PDB file of C-alpha atoms in Angstrom:
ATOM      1  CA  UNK M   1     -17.776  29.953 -19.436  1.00 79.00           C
ATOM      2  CA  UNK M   2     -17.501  30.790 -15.835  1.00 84.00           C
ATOM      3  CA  UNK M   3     -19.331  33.394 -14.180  1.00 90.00           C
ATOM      4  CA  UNK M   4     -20.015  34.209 -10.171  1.00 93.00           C
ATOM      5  CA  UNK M   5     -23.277  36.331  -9.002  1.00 94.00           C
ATOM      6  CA  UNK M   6     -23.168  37.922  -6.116  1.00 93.00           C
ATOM      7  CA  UNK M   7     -26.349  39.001  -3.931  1.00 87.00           C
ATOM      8  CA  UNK M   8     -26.779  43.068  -5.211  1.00 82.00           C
ATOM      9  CA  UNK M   9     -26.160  45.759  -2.765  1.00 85.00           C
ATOM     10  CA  UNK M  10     -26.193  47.774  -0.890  1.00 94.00           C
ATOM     11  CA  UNK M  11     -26.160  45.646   2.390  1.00 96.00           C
ATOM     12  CA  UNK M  12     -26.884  48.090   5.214  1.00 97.00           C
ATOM     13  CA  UNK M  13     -26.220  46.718   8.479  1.00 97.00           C
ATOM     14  CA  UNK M  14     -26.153  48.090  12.533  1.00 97.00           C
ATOM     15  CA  UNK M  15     -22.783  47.324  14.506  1.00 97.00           C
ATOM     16  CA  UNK M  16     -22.139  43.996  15.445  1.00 96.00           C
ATOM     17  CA  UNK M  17     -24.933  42.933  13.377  1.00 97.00           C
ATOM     18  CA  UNK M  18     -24.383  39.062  11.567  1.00 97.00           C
ATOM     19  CA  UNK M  19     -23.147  39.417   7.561  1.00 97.00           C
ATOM     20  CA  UNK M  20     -23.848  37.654   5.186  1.00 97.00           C
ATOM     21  CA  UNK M  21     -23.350  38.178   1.146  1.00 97.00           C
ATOM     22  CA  UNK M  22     -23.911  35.032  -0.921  1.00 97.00           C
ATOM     23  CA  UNK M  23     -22.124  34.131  -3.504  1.00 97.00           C
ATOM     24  CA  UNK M  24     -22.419  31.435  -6.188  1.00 97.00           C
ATOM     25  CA  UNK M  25     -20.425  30.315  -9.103  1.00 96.00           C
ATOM     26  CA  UNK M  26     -20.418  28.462 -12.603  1.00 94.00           C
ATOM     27  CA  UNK M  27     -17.591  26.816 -13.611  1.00 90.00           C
ATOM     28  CA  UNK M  28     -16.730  24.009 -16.210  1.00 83.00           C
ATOM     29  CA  UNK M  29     -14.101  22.170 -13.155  1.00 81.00           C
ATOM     30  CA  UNK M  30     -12.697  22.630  -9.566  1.00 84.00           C
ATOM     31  CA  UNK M  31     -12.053  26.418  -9.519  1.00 89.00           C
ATOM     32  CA  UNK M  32     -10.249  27.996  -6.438  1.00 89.00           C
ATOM     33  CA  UNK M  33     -12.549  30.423  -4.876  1.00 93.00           C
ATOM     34  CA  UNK M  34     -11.780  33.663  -3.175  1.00 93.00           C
ATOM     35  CA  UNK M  35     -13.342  36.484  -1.339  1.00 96.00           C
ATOM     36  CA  UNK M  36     -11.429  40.178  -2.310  1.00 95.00           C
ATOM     37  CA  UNK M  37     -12.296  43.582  -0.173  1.00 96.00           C
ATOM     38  CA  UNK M  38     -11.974  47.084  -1.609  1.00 93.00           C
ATOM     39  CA  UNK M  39     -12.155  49.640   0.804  1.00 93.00           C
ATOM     40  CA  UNK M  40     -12.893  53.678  -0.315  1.00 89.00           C
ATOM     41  CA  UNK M  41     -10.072  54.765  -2.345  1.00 85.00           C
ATOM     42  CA  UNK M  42      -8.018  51.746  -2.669  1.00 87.00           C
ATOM     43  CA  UNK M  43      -7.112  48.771  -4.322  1.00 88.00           C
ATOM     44  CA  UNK M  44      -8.867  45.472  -3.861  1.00 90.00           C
ATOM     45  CA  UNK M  45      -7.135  43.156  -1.192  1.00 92.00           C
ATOM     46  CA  UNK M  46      -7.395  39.335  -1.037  1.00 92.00           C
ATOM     47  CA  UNK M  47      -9.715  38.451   2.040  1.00 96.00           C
ATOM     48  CA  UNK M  48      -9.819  34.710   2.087  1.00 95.00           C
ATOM     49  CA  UNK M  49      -9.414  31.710  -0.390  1.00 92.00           C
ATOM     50  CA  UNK M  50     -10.366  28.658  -0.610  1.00 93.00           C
ATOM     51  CA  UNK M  51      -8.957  25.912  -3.139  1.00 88.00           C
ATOM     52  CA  UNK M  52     -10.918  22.900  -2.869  1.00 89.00           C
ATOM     53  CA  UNK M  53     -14.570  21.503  -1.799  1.00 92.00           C
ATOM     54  CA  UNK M  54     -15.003  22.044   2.155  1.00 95.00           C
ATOM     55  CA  UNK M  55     -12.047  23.971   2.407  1.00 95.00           C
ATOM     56  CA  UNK M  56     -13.278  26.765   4.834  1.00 97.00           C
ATOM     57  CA  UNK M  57     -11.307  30.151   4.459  1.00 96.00           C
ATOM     58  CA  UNK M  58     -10.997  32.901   7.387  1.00 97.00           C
ATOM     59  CA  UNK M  59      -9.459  36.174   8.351  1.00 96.00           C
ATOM     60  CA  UNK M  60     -10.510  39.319  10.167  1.00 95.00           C
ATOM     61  CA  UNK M  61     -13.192  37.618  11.307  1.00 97.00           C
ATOM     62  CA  UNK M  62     -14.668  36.754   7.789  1.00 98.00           C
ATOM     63  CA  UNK M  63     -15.383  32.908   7.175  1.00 98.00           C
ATOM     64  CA  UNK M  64     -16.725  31.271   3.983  1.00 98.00           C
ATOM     65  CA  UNK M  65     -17.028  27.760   2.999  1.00 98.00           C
ATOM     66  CA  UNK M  66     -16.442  25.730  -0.088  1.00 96.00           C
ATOM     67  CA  UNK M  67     -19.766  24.269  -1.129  1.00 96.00           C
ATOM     68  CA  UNK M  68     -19.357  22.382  -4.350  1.00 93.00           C
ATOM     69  CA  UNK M  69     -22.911  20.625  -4.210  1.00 94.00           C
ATOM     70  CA  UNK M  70     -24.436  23.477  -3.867  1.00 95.00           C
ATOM     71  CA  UNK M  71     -21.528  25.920  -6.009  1.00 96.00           C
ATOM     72  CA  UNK M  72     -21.695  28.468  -3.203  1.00 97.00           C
ATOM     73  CA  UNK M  73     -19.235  30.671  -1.089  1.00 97.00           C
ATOM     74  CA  UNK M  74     -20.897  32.855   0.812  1.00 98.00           C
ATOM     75  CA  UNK M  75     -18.854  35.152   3.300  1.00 98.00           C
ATOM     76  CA  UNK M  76     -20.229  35.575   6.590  1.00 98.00           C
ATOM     77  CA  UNK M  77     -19.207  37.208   9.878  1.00 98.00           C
ATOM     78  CA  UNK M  78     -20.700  37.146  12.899  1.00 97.00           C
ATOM     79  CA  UNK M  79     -20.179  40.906  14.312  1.00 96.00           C
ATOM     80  CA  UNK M  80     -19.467  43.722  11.720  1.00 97.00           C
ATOM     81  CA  UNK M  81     -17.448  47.082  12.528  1.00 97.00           C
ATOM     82  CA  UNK M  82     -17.894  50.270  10.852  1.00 97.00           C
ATOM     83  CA  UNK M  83     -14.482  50.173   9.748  1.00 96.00           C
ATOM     84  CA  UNK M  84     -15.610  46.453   7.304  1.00 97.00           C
ATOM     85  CA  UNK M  85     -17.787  49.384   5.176  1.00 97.00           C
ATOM     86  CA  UNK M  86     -16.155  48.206   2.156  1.00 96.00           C
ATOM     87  CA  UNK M  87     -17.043  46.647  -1.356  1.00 94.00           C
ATOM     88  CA  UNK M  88     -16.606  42.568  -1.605  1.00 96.00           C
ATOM     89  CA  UNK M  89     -15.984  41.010  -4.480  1.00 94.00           C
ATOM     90  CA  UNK M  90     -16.156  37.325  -4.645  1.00 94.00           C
ATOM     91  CA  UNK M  91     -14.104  35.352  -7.490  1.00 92.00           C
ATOM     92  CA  UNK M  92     -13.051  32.431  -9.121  1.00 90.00           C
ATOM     93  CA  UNK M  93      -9.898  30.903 -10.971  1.00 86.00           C
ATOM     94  CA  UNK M  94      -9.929  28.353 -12.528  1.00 77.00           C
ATOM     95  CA  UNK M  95      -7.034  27.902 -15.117  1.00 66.00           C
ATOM     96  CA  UNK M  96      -3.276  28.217 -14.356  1.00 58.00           C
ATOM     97  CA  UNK M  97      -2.852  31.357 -14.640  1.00 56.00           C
ATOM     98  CA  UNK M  98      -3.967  33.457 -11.993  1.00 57.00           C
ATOM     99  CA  UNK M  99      -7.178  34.653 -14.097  1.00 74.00           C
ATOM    100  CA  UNK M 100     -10.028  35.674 -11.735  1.00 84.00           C
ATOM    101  CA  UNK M 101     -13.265  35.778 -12.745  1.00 87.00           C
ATOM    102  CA  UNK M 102     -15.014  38.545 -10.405  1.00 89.00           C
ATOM    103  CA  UNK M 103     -18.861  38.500  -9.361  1.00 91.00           C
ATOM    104  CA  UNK M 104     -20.294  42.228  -9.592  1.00 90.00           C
ATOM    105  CA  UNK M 105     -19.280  43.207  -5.752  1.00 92.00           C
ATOM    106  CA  UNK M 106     -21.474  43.846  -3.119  1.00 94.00           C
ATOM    107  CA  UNK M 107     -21.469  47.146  -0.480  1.00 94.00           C
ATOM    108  CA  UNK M 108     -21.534  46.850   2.899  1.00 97.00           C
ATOM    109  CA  UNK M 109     -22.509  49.760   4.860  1.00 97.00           C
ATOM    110  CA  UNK M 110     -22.199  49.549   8.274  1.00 97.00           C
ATOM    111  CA  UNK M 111     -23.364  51.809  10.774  1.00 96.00           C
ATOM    112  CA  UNK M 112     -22.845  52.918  14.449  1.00 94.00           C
TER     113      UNK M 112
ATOM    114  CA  UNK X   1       7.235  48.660   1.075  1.00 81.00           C
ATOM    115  CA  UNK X   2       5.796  45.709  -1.294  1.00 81.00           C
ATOM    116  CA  UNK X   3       3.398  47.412  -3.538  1.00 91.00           C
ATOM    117  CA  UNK X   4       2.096  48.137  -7.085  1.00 95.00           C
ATOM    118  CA  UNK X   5       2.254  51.960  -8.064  1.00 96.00           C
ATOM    119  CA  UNK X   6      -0.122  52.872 -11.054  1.00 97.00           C
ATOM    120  CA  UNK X   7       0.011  55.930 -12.762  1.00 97.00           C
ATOM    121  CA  UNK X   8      -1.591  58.703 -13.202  1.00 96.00           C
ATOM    122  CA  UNK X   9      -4.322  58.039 -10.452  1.00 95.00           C
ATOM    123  CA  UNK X  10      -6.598  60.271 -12.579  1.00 96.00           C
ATOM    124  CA  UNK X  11      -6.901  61.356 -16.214  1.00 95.00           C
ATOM    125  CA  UNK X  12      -9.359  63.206 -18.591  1.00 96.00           C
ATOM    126  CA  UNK X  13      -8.464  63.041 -21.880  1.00 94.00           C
ATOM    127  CA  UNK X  14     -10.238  63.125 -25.069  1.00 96.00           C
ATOM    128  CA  UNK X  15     -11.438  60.814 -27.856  1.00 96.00           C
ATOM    129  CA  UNK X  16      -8.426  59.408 -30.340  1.00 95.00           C
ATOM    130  CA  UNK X  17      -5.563  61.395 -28.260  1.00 96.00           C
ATOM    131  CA  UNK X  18      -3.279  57.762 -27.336  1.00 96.00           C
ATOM    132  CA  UNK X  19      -2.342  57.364 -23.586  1.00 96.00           C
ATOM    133  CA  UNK X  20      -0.826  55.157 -21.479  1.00 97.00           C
ATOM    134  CA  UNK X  21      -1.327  53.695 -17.670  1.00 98.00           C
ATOM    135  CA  UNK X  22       2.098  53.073 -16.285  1.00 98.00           C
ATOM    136  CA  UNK X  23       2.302  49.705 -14.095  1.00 98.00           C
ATOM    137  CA  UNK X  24       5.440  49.018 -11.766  1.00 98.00           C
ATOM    138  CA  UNK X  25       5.509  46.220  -9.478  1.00 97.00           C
ATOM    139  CA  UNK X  26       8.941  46.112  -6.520  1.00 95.00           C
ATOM    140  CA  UNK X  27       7.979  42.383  -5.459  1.00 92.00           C
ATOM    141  CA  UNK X  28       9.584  40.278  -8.194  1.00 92.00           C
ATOM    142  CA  UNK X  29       6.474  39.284  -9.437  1.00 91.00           C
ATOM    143  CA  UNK X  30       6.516  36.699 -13.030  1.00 90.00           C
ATOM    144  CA  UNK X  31       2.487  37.209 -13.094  1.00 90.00           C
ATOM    145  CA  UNK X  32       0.812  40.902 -13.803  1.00 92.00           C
ATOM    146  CA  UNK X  33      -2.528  41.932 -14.974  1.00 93.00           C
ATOM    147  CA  UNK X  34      -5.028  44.751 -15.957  1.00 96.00           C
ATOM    148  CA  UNK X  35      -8.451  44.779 -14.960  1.00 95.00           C
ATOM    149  CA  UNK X  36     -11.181  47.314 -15.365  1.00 95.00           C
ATOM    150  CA  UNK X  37     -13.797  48.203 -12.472  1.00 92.00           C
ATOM    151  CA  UNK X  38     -17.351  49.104 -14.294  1.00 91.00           C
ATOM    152  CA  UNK X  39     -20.497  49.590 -12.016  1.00 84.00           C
ATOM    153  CA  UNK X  40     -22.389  46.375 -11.341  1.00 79.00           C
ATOM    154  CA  UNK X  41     -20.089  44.022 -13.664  1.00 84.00           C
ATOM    155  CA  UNK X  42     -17.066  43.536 -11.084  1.00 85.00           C
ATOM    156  CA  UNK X  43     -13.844  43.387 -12.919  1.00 89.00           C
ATOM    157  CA  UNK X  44     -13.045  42.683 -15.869  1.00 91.00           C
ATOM    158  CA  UNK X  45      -9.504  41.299 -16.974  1.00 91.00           C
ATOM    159  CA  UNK X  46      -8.103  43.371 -20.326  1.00 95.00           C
ATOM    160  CA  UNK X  47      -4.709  41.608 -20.704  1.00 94.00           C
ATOM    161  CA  UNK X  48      -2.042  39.236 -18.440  1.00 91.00           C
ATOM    162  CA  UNK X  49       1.464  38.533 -18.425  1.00 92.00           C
ATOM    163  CA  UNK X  50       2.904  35.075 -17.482  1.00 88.00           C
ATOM    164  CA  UNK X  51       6.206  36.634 -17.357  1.00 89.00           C
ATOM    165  CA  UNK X  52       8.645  39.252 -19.555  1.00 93.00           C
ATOM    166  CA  UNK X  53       7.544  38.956 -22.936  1.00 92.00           C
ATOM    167  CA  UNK X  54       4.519  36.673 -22.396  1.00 91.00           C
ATOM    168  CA  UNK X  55       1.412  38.324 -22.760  1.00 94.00           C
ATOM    169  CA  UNK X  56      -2.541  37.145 -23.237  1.00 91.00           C
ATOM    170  CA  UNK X  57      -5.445  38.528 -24.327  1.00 92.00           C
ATOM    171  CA  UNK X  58      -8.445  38.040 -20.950  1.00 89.00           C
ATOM    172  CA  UNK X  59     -11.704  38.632 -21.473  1.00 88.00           C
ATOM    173  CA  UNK X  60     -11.749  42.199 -22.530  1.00 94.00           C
ATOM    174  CA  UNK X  61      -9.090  43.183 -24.707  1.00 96.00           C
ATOM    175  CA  UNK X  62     -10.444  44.670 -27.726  1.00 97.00           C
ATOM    176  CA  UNK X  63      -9.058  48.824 -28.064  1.00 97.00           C
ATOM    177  CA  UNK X  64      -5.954  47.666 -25.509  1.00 98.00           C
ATOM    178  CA  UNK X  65      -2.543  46.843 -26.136  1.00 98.00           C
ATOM    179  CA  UNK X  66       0.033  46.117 -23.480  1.00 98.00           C
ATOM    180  CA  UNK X  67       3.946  44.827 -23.354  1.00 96.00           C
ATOM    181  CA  UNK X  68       5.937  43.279 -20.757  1.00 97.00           C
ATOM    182  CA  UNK X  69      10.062  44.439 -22.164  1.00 97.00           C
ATOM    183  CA  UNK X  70      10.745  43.887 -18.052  1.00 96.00           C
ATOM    184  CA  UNK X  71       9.721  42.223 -14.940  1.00 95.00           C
ATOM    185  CA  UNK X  72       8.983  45.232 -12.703  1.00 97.00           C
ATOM    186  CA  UNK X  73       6.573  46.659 -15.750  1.00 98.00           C
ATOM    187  CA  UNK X  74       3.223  46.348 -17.527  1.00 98.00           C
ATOM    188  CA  UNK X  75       2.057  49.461 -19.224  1.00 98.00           C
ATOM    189  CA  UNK X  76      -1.442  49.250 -20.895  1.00 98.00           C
ATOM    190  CA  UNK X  77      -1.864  51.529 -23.421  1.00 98.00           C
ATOM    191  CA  UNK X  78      -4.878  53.156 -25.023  1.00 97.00           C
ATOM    192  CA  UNK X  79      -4.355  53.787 -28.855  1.00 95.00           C
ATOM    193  CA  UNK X  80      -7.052  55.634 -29.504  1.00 96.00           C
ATOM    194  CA  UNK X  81      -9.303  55.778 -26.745  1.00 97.00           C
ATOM    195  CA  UNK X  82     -13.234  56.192 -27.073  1.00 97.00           C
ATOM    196  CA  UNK X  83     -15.869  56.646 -24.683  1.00 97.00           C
ATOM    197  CA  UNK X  84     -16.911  53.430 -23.720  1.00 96.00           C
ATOM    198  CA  UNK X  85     -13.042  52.986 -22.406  1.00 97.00           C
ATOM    199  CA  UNK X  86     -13.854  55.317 -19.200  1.00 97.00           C
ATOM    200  CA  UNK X  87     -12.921  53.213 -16.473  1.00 97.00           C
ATOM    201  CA  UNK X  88     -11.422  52.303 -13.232  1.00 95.00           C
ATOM    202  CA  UNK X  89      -8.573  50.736 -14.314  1.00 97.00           C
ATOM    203  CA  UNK X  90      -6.585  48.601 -11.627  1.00 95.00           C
ATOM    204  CA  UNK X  91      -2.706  46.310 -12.321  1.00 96.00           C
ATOM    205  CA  UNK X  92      -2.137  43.318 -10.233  1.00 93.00           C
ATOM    206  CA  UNK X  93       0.347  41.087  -9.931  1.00 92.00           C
ATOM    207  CA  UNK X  94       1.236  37.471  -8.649  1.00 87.00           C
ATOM    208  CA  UNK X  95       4.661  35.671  -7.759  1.00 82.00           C
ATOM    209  CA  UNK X  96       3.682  33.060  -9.981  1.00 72.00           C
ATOM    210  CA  UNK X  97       0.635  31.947 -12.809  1.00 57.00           C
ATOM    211  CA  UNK X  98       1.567  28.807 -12.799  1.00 55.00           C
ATOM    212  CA  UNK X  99      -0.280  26.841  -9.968  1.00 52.00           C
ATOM    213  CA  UNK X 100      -2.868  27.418  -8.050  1.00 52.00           C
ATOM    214  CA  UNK X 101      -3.517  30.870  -8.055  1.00 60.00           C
ATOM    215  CA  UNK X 102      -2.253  32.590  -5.146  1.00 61.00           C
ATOM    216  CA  UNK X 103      -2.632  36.129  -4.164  1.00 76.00           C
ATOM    217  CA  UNK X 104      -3.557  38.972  -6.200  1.00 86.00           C
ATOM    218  CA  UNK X 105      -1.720  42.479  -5.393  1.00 89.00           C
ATOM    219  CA  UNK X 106      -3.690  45.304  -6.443  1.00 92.00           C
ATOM    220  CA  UNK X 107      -2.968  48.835  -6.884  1.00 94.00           C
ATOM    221  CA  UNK X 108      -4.526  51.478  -6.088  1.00 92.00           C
ATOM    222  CA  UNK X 109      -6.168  52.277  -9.237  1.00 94.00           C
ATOM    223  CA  UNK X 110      -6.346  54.794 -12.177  1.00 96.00           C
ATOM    224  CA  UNK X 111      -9.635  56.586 -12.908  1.00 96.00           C
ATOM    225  CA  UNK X 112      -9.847  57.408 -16.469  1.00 97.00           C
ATOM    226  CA  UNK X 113     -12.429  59.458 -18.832  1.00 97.00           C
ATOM    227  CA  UNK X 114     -12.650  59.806 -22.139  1.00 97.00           C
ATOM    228  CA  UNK X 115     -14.480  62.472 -23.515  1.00 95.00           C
TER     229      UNK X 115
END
């Protein structure tokens, strides 16, 4: 079946430090891979996708590229705020169907 | 405001005493879903809807039930709840679950314990 492991937090980082959280993935095809953020209190919110190999997806800053020889999609950013303390969830899909297969999340702590 | 309203936010109940989740979507949505949040496994996916009266079993549906009688609504419901059901339960929904996946709207969550 599919699965996606995620590098185990918490991450702890200064302001304008560099992130990044791996992520990798197993998956029996060509899944379309996506990067979800969950801040305190709320609802997770899509961050970025990315739907085929080399695809690179971005917003708020966040990048993370489509590696299928190496079945990665790791999120990076190159200065973090205190307000990206948050838990990140990266995820898979597969089948029609919208089903998601979530890694574990990760929390970022960032501090001033 | 395009959202997904859960409800109740919070509950404590207690073993065997049947509940439901409410789940109402306002953005015309064919695709909804329940997930639950447990500490170091991510989420899990309990049951979907492809649209009104389609629904699918995910990955962890056993002591669930859901319907889907209209568009706006997916109600999960907990029979007779046990322990191992307290959760962070969260409904999402999609405009369609027929292509490539597109985005996920989440609410905001419902925090459940069974006692």
């Amino acid at each position: 079946g599919n699965s996606v492991t995620q590098m185990e937090g918490p991450v702890t980082l200064s302001e304008e430090a560099f992130l990044t959280i791996n992520c990798t993935y197993t998956a029996t095809g060509y899944p379309s891979l996506f990067w979800y953020v969950q801040y305190p209190g709320e609802g997770l919110q899509l961050l970025l996708k990315a739907t085929k190999a080399d695809d690179k997806g971005s917003n708020k800053g966040f990048e993370a590229t489509y590696r299928k020889e190496t079945t990665s999609f790791h999120l990076e950013k190159g200065s973090v705020q205190v307000s990206d303390s948050a838990v990140y969830f990266c995820a898979l899909s597969e089948h029609a169907g919208n089903m998601l297969t979530f890694g574990g999340g990760t929390r970022l702590m960032v501090k001033p | 405001e395009a959202q997904v309203t859960q409800n109740p936010r919070y509950l404590i109940t207690v073993t065997g005493k049947k509940l439901t989740v409410t789940c109402s979507q306002n953005m015309n949505h064919e695709y909804m879903s329940w997930y639950r949040q447990d500490p170091g496994l991510g989420l899990r996916q309990i049951y979907y809807s492809m649209n009104v009266e389609v629904t699918d079993k995910g990955d962890v549906p056993e002591g669930y039930k859901v319907s889907r009688k209209e568009k706006r609504n997916f109600p999960l419901i907990l029979e007779s709840p046990s322990p191992n059901q307290t959760s962070l339960y969260f409904c999402a929904s999609s405009l369609s679950g027929t292509v490539i996946p597109g985005e996920l709207f989440f609410g905001e969550g419902s925090r459940l314990t069974v006692l």
